[in-house]
Coordinates of C-alpha atoms in Angstrom, one line a residue:
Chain C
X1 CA -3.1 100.3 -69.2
X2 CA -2.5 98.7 -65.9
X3 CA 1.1 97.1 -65.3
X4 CA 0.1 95.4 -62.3
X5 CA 0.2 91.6 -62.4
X6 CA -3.0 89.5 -61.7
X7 CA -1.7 86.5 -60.1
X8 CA -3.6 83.3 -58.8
X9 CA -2.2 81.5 -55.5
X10 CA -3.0 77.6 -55.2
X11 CA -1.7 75.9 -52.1
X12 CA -3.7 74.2 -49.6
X13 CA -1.1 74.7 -46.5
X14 CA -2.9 78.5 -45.0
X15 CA -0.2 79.3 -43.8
X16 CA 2.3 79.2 -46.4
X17 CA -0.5 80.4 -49.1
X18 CA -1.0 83.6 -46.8
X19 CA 2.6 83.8 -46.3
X20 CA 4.1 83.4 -49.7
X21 CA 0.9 86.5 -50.5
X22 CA 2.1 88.5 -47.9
X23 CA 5.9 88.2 -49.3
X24 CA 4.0 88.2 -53.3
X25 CA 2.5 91.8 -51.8
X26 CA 5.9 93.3 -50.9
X27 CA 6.3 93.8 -54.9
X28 CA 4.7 97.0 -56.5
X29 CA 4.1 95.6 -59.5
X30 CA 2.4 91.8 -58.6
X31 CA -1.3 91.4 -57.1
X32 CA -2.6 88.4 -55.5
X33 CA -6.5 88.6 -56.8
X34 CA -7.3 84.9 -55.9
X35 CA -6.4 82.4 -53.4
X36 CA -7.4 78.4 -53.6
X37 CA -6.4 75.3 -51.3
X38 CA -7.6 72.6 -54.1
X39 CA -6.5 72.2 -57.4
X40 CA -9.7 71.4 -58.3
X41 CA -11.0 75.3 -57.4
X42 CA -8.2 76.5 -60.0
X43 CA -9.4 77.0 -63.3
X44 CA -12.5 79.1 -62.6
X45 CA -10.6 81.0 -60.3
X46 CA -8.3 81.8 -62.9
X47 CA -11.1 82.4 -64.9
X48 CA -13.0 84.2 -62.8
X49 CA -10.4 86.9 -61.7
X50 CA -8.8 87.2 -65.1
X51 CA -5.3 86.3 -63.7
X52 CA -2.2 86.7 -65.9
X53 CA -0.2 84.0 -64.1
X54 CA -0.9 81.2 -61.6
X55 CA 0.9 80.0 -59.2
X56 CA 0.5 76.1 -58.3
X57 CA 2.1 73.7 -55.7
X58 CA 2.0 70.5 -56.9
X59 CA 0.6 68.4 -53.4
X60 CA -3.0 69.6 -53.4
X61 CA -6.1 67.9 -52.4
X62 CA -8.8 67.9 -55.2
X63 CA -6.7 67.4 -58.0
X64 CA -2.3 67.6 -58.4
X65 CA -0.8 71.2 -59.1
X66 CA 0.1 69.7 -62.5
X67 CA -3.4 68.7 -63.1
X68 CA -4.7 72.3 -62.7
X69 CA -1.7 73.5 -65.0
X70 CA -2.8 71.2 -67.7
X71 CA -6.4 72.0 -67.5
X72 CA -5.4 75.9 -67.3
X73 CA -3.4 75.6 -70.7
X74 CA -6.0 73.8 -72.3
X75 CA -8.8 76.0 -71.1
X76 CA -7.0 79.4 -71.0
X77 CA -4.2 79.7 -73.1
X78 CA -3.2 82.7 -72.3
X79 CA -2.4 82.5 -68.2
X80 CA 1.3 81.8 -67.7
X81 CA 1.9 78.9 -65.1
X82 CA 4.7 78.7 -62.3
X83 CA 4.8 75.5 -60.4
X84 CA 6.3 75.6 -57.0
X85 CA 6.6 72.1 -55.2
X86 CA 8.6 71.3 -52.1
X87 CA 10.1 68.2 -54.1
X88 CA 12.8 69.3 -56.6
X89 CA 11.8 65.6 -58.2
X90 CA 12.9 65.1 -62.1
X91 CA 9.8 63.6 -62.5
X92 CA 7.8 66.5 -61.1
X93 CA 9.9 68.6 -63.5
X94 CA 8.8 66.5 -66.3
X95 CA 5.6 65.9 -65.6
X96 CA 5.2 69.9 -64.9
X97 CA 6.6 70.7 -68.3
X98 CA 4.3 67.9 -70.2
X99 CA 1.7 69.7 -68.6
X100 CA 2.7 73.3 -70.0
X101 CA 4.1 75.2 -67.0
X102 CA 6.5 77.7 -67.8
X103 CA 8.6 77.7 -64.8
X104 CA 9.1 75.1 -61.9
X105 CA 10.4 76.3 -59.0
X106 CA 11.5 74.7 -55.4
X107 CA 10.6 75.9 -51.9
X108 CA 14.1 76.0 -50.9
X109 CA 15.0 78.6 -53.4
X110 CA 15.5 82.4 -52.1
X111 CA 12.0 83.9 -52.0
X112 CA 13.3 86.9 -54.8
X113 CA 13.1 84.3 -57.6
X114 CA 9.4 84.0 -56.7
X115 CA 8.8 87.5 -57.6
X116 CA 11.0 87.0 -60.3
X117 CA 9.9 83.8 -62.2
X118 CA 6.4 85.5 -62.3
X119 CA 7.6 88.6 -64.1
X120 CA 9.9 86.2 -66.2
X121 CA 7.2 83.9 -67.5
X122 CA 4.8 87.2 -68.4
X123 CA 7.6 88.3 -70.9
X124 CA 7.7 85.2 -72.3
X125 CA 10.8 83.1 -70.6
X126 CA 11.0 79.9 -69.2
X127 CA 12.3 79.6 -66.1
X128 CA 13.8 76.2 -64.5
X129 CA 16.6 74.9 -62.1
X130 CA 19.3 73.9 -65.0
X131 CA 20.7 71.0 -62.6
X132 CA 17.3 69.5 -62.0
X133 CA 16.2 70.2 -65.8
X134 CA 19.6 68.4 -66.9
X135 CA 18.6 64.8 -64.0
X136 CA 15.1 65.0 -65.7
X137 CA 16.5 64.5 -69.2
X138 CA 18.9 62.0 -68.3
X139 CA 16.8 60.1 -66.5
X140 CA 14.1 59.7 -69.3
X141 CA 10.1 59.6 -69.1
X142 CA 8.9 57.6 -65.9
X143 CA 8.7 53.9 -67.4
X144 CA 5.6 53.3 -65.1
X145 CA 1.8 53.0 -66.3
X146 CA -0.5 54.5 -64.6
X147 CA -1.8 50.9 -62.8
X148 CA 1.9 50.3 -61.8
X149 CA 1.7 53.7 -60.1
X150 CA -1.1 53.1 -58.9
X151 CA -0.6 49.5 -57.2
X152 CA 3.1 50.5 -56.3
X153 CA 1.8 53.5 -53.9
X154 CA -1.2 51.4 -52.4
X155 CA 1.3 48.6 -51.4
X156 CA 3.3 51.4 -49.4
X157 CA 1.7 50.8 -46.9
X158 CA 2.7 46.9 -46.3
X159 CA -0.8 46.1 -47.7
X160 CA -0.7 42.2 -48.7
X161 CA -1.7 41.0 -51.8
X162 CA -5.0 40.2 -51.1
X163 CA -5.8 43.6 -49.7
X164 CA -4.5 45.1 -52.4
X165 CA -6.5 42.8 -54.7
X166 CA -10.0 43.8 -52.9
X167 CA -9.0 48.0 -52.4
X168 CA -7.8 48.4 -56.1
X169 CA -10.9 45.6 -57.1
X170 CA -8.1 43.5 -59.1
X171 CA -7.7 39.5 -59.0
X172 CA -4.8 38.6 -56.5
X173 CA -2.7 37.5 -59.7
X174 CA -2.9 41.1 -61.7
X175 CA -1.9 43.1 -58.6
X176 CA 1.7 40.8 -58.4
X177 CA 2.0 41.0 -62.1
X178 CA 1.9 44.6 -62.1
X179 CA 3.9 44.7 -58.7
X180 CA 6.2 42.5 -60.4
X181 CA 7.3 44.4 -63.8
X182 CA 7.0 47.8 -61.8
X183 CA 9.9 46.2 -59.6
X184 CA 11.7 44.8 -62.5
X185 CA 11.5 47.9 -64.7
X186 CA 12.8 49.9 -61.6
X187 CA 15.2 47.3 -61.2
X188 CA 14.8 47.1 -57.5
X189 CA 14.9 44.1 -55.4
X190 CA 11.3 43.9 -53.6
X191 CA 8.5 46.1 -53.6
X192 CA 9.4 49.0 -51.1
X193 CA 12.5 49.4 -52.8
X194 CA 10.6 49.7 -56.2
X195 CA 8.1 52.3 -54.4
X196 CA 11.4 54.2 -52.7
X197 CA 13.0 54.8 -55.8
X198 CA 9.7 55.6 -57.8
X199 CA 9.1 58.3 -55.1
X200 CA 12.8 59.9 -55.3
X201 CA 12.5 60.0 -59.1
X202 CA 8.7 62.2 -58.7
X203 CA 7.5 59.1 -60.5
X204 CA 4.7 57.9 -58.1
Chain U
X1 CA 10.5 99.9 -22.7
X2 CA 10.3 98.4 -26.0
X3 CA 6.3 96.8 -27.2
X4 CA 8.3 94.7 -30.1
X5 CA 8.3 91.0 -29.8
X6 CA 11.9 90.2 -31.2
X7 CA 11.3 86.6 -33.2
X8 CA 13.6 84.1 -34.4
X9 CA 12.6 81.7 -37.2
X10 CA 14.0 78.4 -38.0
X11 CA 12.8 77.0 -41.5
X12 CA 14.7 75.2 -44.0
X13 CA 12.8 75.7 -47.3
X14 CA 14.0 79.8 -48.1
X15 CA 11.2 80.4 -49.9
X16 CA 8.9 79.6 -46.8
X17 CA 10.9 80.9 -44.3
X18 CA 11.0 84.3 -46.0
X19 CA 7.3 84.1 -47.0
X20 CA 6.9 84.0 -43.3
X21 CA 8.5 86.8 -42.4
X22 CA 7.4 88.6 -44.6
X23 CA 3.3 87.9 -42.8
X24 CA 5.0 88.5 -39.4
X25 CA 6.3 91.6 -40.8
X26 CA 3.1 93.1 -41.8
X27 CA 2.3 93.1 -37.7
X28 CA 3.6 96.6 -35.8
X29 CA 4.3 94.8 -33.0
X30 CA 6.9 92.0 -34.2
X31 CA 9.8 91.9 -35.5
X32 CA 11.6 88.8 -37.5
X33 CA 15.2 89.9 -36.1
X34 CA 17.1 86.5 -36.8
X35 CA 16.8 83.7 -39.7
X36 CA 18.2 80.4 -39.7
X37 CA 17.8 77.2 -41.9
X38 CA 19.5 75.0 -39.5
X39 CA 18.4 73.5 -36.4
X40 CA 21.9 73.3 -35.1
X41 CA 21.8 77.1 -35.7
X42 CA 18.9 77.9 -33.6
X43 CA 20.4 78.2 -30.3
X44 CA 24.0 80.1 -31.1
X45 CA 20.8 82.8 -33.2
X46 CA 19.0 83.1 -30.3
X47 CA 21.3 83.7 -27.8
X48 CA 23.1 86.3 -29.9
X49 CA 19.3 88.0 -31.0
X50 CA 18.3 88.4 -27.7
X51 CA 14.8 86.6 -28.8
X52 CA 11.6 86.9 -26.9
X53 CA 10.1 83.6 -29.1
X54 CA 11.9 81.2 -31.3
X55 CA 9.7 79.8 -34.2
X56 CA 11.0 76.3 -35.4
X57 CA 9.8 74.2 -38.1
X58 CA 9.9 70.3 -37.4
X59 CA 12.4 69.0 -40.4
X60 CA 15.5 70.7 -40.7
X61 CA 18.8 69.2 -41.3
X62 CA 21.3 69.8 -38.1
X63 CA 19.4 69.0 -35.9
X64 CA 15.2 68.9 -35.5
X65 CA 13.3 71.4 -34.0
X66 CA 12.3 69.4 -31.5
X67 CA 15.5 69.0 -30.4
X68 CA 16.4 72.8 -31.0
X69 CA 13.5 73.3 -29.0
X70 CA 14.9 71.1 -26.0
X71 CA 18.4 72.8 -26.6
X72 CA 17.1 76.6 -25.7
X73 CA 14.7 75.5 -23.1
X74 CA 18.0 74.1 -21.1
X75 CA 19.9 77.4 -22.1
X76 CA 17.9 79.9 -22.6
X77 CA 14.7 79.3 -20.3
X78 CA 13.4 82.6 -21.3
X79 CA 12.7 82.2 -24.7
X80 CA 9.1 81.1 -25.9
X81 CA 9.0 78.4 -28.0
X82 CA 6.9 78.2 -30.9
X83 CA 6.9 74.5 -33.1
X84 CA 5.5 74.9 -36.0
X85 CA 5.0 71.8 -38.9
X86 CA 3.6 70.8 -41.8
X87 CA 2.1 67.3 -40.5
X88 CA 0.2 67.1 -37.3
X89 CA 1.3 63.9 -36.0
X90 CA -0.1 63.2 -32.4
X91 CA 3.4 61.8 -32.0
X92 CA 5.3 64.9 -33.2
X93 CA 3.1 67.1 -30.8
X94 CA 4.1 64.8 -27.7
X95 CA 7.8 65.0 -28.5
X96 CA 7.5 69.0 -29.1
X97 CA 5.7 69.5 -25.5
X98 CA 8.5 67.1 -24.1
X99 CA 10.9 69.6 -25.4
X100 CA 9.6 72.7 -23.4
X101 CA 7.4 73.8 -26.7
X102 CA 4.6 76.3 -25.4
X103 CA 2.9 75.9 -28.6
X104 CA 2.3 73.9 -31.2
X105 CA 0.9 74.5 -34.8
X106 CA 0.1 73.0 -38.2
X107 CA 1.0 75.1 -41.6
X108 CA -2.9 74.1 -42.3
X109 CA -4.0 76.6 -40.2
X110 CA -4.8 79.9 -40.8
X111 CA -2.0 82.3 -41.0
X112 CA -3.5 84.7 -38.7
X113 CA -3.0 82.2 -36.0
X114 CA 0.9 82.3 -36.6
X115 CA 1.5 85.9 -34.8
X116 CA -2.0 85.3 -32.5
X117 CA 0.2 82.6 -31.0
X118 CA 3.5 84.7 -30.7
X119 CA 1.7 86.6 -28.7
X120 CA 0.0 84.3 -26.5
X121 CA 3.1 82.2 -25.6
X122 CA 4.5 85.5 -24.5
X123 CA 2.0 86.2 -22.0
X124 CA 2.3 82.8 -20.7
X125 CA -0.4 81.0 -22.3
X126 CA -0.1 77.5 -24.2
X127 CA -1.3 77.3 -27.8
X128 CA -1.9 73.8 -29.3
X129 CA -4.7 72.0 -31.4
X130 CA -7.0 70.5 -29.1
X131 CA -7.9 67.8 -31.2
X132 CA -4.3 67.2 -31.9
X133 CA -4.3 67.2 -27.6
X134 CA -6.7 64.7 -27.4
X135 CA -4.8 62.1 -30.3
X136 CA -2.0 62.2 -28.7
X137 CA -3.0 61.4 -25.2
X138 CA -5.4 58.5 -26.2
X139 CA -2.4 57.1 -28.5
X140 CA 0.2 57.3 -25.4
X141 CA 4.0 57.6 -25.7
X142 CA 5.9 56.0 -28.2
X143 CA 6.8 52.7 -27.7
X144 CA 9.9 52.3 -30.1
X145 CA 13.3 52.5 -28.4
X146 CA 15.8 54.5 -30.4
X147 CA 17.5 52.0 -31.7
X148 CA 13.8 50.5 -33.1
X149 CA 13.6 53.7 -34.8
X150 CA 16.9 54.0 -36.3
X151 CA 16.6 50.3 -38.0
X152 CA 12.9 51.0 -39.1
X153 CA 13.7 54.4 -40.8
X154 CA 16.4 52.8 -42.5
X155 CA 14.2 49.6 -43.4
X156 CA 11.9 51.8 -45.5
X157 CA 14.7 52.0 -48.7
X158 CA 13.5 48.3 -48.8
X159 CA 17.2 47.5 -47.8
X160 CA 17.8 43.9 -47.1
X161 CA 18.7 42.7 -43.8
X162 CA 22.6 42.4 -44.4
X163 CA 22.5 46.2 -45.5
X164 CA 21.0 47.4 -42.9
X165 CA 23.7 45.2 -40.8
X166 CA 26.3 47.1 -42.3
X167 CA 25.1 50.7 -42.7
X168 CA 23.9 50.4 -39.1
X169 CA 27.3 48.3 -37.7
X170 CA 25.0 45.7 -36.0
X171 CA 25.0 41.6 -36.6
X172 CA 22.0 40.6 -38.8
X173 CA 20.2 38.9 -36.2
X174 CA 20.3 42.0 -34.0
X175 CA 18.8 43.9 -37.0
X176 CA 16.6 41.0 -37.2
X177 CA 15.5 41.2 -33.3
X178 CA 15.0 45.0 -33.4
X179 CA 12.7 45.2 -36.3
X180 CA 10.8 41.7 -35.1
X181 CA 10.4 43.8 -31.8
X182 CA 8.9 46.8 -33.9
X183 CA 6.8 45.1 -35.6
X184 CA 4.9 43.4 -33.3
X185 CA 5.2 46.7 -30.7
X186 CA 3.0 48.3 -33.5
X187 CA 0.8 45.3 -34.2
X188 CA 2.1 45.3 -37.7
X189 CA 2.7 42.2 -40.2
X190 CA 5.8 43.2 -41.6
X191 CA 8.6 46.2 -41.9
X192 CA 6.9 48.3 -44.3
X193 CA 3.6 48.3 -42.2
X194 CA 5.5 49.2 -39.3
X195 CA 7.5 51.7 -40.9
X196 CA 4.1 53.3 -42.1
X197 CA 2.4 53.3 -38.8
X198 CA 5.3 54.8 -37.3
X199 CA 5.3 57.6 -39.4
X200 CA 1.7 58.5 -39.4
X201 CA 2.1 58.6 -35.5
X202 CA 5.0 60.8 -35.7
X203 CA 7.4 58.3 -34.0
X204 CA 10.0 57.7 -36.3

């Protein structure tokens, strides 16, 4: 009976991924079997090197960190997820949990709770930031659908109307309706306001 | 007569920053000797850890590490400066070899290029992404004044003209004049465009 942890690493940045392995291979008791840069590579990864618990960022090409965690917990109940995001966003926390992660951690916390979280999560625990956990709740589930997202994050870009209309293949009309309650349900006073606050709340 | 190469490294997120000193660790011939999360922090580190290279991330409150760069090239003309940054902006490059920088590199690359390039800077070579080279000497210098930059950065909230006049202590219509003068400096239709363009090129 081994006591070593099996633990997948998902970040597409090299350097940090190598990094936060190299720090991941200080610990006696945690292995990094398997490193990915997409989130689309995670779940046969995970699969394929039996992992006990995988580590995700959230920004990854492919598919989102949160994406891999839900497909992980559908797929293979049994691996234990820790999502690690440079963005300490209440949405991201939500989102993250929805998904099934057991803990959500920041890059800006000490690198111990890394090593930490993952032995946490194995025995069971959850482990979250109670501040950010506490701004999630309060602020409630992200009042956007998925086409207001959607329209809200192509118009960062100071993309008219029009353009809009022919990128996201929707009549000129639709894309300012949707622009339009997105902004009012944010209650923000133009669109780049309405996209500003979407992206501080993780709800993009 | 001492073969260790005596490394200072500026990163905000903890868990990065210790993730890698951990990597530089595992090399015999370097040695992490100072840690600082500041920019403003970098030089007072430096000077007081007798570095032989100082490895700065780009965003860091204090100050940047472009201008933490700039700071110990005046002082401390000895050290080697190593900028290192998770978006390779042509503009951001630019500003880091204006600053002294004797390399530059992006946290996509692989991590075995992190103490490769400690190494090189030391023996007096340059080390930055040709490709990276080539942008940023076909896109020229940037063409915002400060004062563009500052009004345009705080444009992206989607704050109205009179806010920005009060944050910023200017009259409207000099607000006004400074972001009509960004706009069409980057050939852009409106704010947000230019906002966007601005920050893809690393000149905000």
């Amino acid at each position: 009976m081994s006591s070593t942890i099996k633990v997948l690493l998902a970040e597409d940045q090299s350097m940090v991924r190598e990094a936060l392995a190299a720090l991941l291979g200080l610990e006696d008791d945690i292995e990094v079997v398997a490193q990915v840069a997409r989130g689309d590579e995670v779940l046969a990864a995970a699969r394929e090197h039996g992992v006990d618990v995988a580590l995700l960022d959230i920004e990854m090409p492919g598919c989102t960190g949160i994406e891999a965690a839900a497909r992980v917990r559908r797929e293979l109940p049994g691996v234990k997820l820790v999502v690690l995001t440079t963005f300490g966003r209440p949405g991201y926390l939500r989102s993250a949990m929805e998904a099934g992660a057991d803990a959500f951690l920041v890059k800006d916390a000490p690198a111990a709770q890394l090593a930490d979280a993952v032995r946490k999560v194995l025995s069971g625990e959850r482990v979250i930031d109670p501040t950010l956990a506490a701004a999630a709740l309060a602020e409630g589930a992200n009042p956007l659908t998925d086409r207001e997202r959607e329209v809200l994050r192509a118009a960062a870009d100071g993309s008219t109307n029009a353009e809009l209309a022919r990128t996201l293949h929707l009549s000129q009309g639709t894309v300012r309706n949707y622009l339009s309650t997105a902004i009012q349900k944010l209650t923000a006073r133009n669109r780049t306001e309405a996209a500003h606050i979407a992206q501080k709340k993780g709800w993009l």
